[in-house]
Coordinates of C-alpha atoms and ligand atoms in Angstrom, one line a residue:
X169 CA 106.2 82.3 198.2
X170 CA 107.4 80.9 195.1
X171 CA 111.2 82.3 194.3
X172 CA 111.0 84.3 191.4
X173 CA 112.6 83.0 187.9
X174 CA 116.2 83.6 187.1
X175 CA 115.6 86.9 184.5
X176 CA 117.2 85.5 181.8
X177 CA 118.0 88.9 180.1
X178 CA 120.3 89.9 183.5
X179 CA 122.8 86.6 182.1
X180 CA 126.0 87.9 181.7
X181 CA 125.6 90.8 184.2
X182 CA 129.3 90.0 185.6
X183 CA 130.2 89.2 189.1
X184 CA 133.5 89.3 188.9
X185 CA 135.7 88.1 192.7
X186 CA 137.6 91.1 194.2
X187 CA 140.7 90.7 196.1
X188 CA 139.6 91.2 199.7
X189 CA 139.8 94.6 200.4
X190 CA 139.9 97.8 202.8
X191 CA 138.7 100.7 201.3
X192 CA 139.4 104.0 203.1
X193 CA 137.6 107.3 202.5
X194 CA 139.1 110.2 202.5
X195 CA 136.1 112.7 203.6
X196 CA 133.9 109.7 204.8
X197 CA 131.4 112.0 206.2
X198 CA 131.1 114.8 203.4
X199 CA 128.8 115.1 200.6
X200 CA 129.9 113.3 198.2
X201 CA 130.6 110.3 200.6
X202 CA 127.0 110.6 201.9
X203 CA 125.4 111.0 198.6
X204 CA 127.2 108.5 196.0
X205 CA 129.7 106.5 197.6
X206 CA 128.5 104.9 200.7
X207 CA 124.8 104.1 198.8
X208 CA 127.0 102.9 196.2
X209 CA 129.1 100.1 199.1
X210 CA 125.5 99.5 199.9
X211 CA 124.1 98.7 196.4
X212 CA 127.4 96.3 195.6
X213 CA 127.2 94.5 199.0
X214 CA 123.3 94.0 198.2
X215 CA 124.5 92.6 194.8
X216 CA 127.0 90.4 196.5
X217 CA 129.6 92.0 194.6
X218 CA 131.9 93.3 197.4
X219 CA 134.6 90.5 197.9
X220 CA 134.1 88.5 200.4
X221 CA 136.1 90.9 203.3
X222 CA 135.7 94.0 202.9
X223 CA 136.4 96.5 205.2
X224 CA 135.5 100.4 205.7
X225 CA 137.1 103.1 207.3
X226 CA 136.3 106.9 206.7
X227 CA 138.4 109.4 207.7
X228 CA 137.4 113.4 208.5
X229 CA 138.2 115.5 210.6
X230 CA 135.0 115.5 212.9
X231 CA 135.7 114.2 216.1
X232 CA 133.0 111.2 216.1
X233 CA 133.3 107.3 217.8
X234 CA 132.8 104.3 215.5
X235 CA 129.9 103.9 216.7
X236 CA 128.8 107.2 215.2
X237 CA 130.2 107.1 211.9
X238 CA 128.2 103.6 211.0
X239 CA 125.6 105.3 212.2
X240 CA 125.5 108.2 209.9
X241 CA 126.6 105.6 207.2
X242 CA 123.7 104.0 207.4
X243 CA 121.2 107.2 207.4
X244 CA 123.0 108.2 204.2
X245 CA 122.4 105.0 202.6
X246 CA 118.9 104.9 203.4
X247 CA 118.0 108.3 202.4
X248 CA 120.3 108.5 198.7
X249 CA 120.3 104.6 198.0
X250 CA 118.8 103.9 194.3
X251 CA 117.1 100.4 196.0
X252 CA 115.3 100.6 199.7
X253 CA 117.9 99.6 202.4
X254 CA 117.9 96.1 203.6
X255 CA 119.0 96.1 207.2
X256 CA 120.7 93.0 207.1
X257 CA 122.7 93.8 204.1
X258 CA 123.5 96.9 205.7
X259 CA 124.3 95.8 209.2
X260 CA 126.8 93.3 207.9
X261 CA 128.2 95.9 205.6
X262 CA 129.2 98.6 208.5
X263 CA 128.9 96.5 211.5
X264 CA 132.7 96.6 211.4
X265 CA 133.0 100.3 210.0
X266 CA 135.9 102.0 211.3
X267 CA 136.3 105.7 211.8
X268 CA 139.5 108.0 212.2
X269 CA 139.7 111.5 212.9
X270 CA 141.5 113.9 211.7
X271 CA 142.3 116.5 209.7
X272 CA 144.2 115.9 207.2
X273 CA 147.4 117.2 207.6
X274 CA 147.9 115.9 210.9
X275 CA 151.1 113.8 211.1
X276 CA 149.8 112.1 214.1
X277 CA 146.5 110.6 212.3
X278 CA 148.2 108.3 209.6
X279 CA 149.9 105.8 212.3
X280 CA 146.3 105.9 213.8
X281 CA 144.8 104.7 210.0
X282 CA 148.0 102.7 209.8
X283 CA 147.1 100.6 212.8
X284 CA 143.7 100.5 211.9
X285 CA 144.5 98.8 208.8
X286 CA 147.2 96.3 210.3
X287 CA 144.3 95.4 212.8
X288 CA 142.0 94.3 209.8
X289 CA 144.6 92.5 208.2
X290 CA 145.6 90.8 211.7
X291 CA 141.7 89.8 212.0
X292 CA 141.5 88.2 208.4
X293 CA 144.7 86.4 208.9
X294 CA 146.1 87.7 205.1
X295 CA 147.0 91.1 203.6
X296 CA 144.3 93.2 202.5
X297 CA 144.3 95.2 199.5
X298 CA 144.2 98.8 200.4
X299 CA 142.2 101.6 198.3
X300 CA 142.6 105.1 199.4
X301 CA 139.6 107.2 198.0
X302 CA 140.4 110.9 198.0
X303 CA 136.8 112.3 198.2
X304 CA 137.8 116.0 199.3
X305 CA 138.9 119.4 198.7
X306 CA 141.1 119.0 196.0
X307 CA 143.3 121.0 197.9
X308 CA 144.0 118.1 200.2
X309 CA 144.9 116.0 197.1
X310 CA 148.9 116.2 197.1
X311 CA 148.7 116.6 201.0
X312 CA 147.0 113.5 201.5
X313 CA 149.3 111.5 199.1
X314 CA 152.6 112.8 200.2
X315 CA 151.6 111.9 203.3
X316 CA 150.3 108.2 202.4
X317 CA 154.2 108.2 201.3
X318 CA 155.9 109.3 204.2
X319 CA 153.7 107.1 206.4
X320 CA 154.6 103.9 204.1
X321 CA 151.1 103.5 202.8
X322 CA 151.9 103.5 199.5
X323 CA 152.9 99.6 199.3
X324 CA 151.8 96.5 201.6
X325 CA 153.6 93.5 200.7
X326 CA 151.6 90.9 199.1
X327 CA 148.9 93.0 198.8
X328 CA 148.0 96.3 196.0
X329 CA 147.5 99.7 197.3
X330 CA 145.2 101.9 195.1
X331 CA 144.2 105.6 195.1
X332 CA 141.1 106.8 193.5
X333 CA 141.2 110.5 193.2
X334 CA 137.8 112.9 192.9
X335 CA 138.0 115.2 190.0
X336 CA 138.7 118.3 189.8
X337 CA 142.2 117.2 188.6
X338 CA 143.8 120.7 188.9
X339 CA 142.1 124.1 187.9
X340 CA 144.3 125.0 185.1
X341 CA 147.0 122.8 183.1
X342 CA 149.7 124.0 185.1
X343 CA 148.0 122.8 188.5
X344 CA 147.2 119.5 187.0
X345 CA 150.2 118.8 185.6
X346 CA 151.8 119.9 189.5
X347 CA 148.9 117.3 190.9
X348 CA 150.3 114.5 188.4
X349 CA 154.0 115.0 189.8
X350 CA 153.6 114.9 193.1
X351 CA 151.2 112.2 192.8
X352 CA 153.5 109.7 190.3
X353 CA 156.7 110.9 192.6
X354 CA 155.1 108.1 195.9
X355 CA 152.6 106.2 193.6
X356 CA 152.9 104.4 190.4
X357 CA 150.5 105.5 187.1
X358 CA 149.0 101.8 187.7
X359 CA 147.9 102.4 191.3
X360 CA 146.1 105.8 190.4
X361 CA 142.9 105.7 189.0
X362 CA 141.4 109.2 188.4
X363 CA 137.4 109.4 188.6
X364 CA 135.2 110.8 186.1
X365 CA 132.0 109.1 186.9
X366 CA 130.7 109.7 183.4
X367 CA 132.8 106.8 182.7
X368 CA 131.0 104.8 184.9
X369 CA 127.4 105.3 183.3
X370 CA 125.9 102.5 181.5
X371 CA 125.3 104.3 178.3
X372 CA 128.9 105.8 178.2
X373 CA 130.3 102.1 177.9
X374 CA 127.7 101.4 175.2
X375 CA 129.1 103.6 172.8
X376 CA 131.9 101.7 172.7
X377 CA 130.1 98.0 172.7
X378 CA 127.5 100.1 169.8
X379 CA 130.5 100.8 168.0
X380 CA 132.7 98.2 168.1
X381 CA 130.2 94.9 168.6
X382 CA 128.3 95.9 165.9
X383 CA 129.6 95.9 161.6
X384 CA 127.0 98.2 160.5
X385 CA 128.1 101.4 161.8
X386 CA 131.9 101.5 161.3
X387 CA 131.8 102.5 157.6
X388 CA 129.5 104.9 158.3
X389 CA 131.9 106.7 161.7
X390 CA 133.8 109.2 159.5
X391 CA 133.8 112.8 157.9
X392 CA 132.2 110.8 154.5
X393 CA 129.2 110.4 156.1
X394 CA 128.9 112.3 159.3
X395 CA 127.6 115.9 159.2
X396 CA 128.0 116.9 163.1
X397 CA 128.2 116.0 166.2
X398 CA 126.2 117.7 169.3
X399 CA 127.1 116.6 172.5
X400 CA 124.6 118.0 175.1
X401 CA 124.8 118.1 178.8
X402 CA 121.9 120.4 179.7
X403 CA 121.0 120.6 183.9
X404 CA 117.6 122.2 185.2
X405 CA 119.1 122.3 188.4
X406 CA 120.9 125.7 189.9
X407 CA 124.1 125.6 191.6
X408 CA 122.7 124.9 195.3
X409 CA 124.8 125.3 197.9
X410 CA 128.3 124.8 196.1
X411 CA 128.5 128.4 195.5
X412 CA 131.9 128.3 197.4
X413 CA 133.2 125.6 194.4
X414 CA 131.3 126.3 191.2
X415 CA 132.3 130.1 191.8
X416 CA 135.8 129.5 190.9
X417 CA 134.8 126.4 188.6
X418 CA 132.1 127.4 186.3
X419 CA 130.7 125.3 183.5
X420 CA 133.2 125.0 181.2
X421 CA 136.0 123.2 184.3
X422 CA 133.2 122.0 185.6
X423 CA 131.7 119.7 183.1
X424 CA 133.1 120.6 179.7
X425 CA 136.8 119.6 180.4
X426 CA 136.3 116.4 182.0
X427 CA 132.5 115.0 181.4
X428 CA 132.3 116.2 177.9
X429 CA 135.5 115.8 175.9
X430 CA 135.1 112.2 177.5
X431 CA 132.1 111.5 175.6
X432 CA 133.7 112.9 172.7
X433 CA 137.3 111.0 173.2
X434 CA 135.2 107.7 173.7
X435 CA 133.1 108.6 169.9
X436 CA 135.6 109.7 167.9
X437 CA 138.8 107.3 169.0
X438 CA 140.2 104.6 166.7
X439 CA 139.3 101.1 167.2
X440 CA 141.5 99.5 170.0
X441 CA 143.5 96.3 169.7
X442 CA 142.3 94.9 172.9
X443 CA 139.9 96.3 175.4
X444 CA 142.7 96.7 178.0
X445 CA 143.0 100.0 179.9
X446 CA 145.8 100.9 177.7
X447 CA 145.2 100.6 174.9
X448 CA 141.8 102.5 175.3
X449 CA 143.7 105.2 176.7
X450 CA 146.2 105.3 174.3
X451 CA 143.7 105.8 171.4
X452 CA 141.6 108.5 173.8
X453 CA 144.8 110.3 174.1
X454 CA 145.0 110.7 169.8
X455 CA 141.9 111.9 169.9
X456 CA 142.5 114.7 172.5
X457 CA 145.7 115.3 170.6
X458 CA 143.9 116.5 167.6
X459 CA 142.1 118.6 168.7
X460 CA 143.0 122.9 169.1
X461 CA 141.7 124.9 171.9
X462 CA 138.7 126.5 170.1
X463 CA 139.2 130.2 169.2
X464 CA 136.9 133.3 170.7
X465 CA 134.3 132.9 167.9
X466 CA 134.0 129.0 168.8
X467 CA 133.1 129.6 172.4
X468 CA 130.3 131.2 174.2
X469 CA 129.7 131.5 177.5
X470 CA 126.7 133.1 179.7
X471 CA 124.9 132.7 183.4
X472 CA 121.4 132.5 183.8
X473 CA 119.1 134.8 185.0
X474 CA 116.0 134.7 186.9
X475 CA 113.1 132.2 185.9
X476 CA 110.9 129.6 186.3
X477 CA 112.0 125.9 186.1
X478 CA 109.7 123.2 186.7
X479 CA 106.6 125.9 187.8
X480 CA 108.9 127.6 190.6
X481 CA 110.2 130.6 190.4
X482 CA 114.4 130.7 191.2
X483 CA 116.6 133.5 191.8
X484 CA 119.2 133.9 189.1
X485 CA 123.0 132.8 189.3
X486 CA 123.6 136.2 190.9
X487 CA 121.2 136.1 193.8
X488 CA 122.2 132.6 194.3
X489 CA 123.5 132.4 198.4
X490 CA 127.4 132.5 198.6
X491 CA 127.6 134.5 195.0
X492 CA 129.4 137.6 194.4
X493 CA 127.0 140.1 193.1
X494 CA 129.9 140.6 190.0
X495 CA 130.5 137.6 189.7
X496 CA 131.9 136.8 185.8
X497 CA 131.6 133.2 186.1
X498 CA 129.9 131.2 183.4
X499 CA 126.9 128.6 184.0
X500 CA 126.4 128.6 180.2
X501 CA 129.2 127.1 177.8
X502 CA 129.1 125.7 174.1
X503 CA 132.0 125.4 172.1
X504 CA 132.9 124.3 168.7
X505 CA 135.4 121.9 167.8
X506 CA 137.5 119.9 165.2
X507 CA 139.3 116.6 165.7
X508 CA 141.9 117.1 163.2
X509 CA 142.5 113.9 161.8
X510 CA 141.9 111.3 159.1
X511 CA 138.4 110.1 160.3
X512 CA 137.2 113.2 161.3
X513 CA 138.7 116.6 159.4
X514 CA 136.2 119.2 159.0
X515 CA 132.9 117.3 160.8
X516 CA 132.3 120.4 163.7
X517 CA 131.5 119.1 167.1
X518 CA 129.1 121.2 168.9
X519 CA 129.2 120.9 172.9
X520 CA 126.8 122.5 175.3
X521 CA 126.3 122.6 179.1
X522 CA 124.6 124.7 181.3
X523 CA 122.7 124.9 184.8
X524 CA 118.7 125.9 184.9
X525 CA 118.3 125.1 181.5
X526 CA 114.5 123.6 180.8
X527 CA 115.4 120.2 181.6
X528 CA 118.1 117.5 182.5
X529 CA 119.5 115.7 179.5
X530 CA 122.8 114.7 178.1
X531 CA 123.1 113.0 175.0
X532 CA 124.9 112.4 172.3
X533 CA 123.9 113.1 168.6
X534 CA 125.5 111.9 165.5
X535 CA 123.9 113.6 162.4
X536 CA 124.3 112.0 159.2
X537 CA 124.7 114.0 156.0
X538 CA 121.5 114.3 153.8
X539 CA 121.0 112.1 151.2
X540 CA 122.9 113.8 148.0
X541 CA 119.7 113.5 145.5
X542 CA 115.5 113.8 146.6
X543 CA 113.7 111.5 144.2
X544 CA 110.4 112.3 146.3
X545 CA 108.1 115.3 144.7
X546 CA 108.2 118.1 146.1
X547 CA 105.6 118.1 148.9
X548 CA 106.3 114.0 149.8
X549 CA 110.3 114.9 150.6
X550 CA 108.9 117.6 153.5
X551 CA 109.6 115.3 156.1
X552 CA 113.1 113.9 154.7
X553 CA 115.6 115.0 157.5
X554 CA 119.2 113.3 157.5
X555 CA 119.4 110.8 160.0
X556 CA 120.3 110.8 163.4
X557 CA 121.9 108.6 166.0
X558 CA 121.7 109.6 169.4
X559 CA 122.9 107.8 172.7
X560 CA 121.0 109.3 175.6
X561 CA 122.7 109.2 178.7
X562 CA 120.1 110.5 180.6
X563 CA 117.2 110.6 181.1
X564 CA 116.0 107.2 179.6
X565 CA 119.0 105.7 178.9
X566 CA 119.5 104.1 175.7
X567 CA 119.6 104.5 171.7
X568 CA 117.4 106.6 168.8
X569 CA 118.0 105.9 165.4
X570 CA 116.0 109.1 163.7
X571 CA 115.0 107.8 160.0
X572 CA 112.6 108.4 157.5
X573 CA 109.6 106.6 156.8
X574 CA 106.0 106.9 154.5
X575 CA 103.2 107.8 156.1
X576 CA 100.7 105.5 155.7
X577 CA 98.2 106.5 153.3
X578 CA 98.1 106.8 149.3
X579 CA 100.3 109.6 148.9
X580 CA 103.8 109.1 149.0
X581 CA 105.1 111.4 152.0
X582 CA 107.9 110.8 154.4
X583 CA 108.4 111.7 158.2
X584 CA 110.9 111.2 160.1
X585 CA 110.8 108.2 162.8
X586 CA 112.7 106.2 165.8
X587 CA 114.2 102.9 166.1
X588 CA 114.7 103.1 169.7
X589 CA 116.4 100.8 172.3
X590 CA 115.9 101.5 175.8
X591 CA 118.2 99.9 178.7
X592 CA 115.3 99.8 181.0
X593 CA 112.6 98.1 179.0
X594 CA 115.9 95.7 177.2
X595 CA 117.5 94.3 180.5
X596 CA 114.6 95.1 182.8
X597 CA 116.4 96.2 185.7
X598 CA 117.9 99.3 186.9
X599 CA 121.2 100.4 186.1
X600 CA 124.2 100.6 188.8
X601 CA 125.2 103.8 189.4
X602 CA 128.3 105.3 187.9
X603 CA 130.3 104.7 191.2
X604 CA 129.2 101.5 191.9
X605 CA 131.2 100.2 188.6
X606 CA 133.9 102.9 189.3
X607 CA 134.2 101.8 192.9
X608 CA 134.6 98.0 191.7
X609 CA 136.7 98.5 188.9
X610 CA 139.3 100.3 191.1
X611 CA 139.1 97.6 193.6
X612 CA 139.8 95.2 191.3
X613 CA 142.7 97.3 189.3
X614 CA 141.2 98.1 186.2
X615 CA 141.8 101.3 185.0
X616 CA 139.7 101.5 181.6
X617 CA 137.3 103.9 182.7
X618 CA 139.8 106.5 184.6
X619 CA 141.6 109.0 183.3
X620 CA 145.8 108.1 182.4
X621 CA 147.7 111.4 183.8
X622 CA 148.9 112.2 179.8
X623 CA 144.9 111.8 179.1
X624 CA 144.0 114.5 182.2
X625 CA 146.4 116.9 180.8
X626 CA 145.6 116.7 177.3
X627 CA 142.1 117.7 178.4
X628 CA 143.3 120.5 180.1
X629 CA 145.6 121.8 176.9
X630 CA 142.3 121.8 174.5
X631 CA 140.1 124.2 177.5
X632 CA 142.9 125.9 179.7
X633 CA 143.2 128.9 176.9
X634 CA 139.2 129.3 177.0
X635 CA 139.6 129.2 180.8
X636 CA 142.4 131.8 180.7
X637 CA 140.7 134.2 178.3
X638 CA 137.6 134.3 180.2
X639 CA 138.8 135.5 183.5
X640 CA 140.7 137.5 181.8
X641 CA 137.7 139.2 179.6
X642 CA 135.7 142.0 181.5
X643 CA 132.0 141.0 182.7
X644 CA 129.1 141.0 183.1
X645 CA 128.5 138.0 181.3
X646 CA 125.1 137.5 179.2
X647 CA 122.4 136.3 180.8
X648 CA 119.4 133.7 179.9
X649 CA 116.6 133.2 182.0
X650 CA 116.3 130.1 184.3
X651 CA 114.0 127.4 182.6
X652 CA 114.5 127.8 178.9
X653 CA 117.1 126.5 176.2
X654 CA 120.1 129.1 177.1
X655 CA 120.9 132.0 175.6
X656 CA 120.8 133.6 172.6
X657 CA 122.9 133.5 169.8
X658 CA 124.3 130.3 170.2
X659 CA 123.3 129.7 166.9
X660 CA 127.0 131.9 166.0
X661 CA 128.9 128.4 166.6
X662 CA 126.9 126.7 163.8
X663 CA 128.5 125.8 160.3
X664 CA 126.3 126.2 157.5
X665 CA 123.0 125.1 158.4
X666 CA 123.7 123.1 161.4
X667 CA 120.7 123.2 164.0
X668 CA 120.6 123.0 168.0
X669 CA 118.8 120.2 169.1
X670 CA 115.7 121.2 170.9
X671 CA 116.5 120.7 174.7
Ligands
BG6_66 C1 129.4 116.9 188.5 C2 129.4 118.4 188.5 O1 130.7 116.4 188.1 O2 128.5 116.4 187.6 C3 127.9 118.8 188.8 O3 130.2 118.9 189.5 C4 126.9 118.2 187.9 O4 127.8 120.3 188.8 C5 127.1 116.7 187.9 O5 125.6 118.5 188.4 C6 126.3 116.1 186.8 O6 126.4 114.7 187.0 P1 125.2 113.8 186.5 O7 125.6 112.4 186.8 O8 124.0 114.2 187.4 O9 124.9 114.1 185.1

């Protein structure tokens, strides 16, 4: 067999070297382990982007041998990896796989990673880099890094030691802003790199290459010519079996505060002086800055009720297993916002999520304001909508310009139309996953796509008073039955007349 051409549209796909590392999970047998992170190892070993040693060691408290561990590994990857398994790839990935249990805090199991560690830096001859991924209850957060400080883990001379910490990043502001001291009193802000995998989606980074490679749209970016902004993270899946979490987290913690005002930080922030993490941040954090908590008439919440999604019935939030039967938490939540600023005074940004909605989508949607004056008669300026920019993250990854057009034929009538760029019919191959980027750029120490402590806590000052006000409100909540758009009245939040987009 002939090898296949070089894809000329994959040039410039980086492979950037990595320090050699040893990268220790935290919860290397849980969920989130099993699901994302170790198909994630797999996909950047199969990529060759790993650095050249690499070691893994996961850390839980199940008692299991080496042996085991690599062997669960492997199951996981086969059964979640985005690309079929190669056994070779994956052999030489956890043939030297380490496992440590114990719970974590034990005293007695940090010497035991300790060594563990010394032993793959004795066996490379030279100092490894050490990441420490937290992937656990977030109440093990502060006990796992107070303890990487007592234990001396925090430093290794020669060498960088880097935590990566899951969200949630506290519950509340208060909590978070607890999580940020006790992490920044053993670890430096450089050495923490806070997860929101959002970050780490393709189309996420491209509003930021859309907006800032390209002239056309930056005279366009402001409240002159911007109507709204509706930022969409709709889910047709339930809750599952994380009644235990989403019970206390609900939609709004869930993925308004984090997910959301991301994609809103990363549209609306000034243009940076350099790319570096820094000076991203710093411009996220003005953003986040101006904007209020939203007051009672901006918010709505609901849960769903019982319905059909994707032709089978499903119980609603209530009946889910592991739900109280009173339970007032939200699985609904739109808000309206303002960024108070220069560029952005008065355009109303319009964010949505919810669980067993009609389908998954998250997007992005700019709309433009109408054009001030409709030469068309009457019947040929039907179709004339303002224009649209949307950035779907997902499904279909990519970019819709919505404009008008004639429709062929002698009359002069107009209908709107898409200009459409789509990442997988553009590059021709798949995206990484989020965590595959996130996972590498922590490895190598760059922080652009993690959340600065002042950044996670700013988040938290703009939804903590909507948190706060609905525990405090009594139930029961409104409901909206499984499958369809959400509920009703969410029409409330809209200025003037602003539309939903259809879901
Ligand atoms: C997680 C939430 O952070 O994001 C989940 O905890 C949610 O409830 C998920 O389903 C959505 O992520 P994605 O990448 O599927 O959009």
């Amino acid at each position: 067999m002939t090898e296949p051409l070089p894809n000329p549209l994959t040039e410039g796909l980086e492979r950037l070297p990595v320090h050699p590392t040893a990268l220790v999970i935290f919860g290397g047998t849980g969920d989130l382990a099993r699901r994302k992170l170790l198909p994630a190892l797999y996909n950047l070993a199969a990529d060759g982007a790993l650095p050249e040693r690499f070691h893994l060691i996961g850390v839980s408290r199940s008692e299991l041998p080496d042996e085991e561990f690599r062997t669960q590994a492997a199951a996981a990857v086969k059964e979640f990896s985005r690309r079929e398994a190669d056994p070779k790839v994956l052999d030489a990935l956890l043939a030297e796989a380490r496992y440590i249990s114990g719970s974590f805090d034990d005293e007695g199991m940090y010497p035991r990673l300790s060594e563990a560690l010394d032993g793959f830096d004795a066996a490379s001859g030279q100092q490894l880099n050490r990441a420490f991924y937290l992937s656990t209850a977030p109440e093990f957060f502060p006990v796992i890094v107070e303890a990487l400080g007592r234990h001396d883990l925090t430093a290794h001379d020669g060498a960088e030691v880097r935590v990566i910490i899951e969200k949630p990043f506290g519950t509340t502001l208060a909590e978070a802003q607890e999580l940020n001291r006790t992490v920044l009193s053993v670890l430096d802000e450089s050495q923490v790199f806070r997860i929101d995998h959002y970050l780490g989606k393709e189309t996420v980074q491209n509003m930021l290459a859309f907006r800032f490679a390209n002239g056309m749209f930056e005279p366009l970016w402001n409240r002159n010519y911007i109507r709204n902004v509706q930022i969409t993270a709709s889910e047709d899946i339930g809750i599952g079996s994380r009644a235990g979490y989403y019970d206390h987290a609900g939609a709004l913690r869930d993925l308004m505060q984090n997910h959301m005002m991301q994609l809103l930080t990363l549209l609306c922030m000034e243009p940076p002086v350099d790319f570096s993490a820094d000076e991203i941040r710093n411009e996220k954090v003005k953003v986040l800055h101006a904007i209020q908590p939203p007051e009672p008439d901006r918010t709505i919440r609901a849960q769903y009720a019982p319905g059909v999604v994707a032709g089978r019935e499903v119980p609603g939030y209530l009946g889910e297993n592991g739900v109280p039967e009173d339970s007032n938490t939200e699985t609904f939540a739109a808000v309206r916002l303002t960024v108070q600023n220069w560029r952005w005074a008065g355009v109303p940004f319009y964010l949505r999520t919810g669980k067993r909605l009609s389908r998954k989508v998250t997007e992005i949607a700019v709309t433009l304001r109408p054009v001030p004056h409709q030469a068309f008669n009457q019947e040929g300026s039907v179709g004339v909508q303002p224009n649209q920019l949307i950035f779907t993250v997902q499904p279909n990854e990519g970019v819709t310009l919505k404009l008008g057009a004639k429709i062929p034929g002698t009359r002069m009538r107009v209908r709107g139309v898409n200009m459409e760029f789509l990442y997988g019919t553009t590059f021709l191959s798949q995206s990484p996953e989020a965590y595959e980027k996130l996972i590498m750029d922590a490895m190598r120490g760059d922080a652009t796509l993690f959340t600065r402590n002042d950044e996670v806590e700013a988040q938290w000052r703009i939804m903590d008073p909507v948190v706060q006000r609905w525990e405090a409100a009594p139930g029961p909540l409104p409901q909206y039955e499984a499958g369809t758009a959400g509920p009703a009245g969410i029409e409330q939040l809209l200025a003037g007349d602003d539309k939903w987009r259809a879901i």
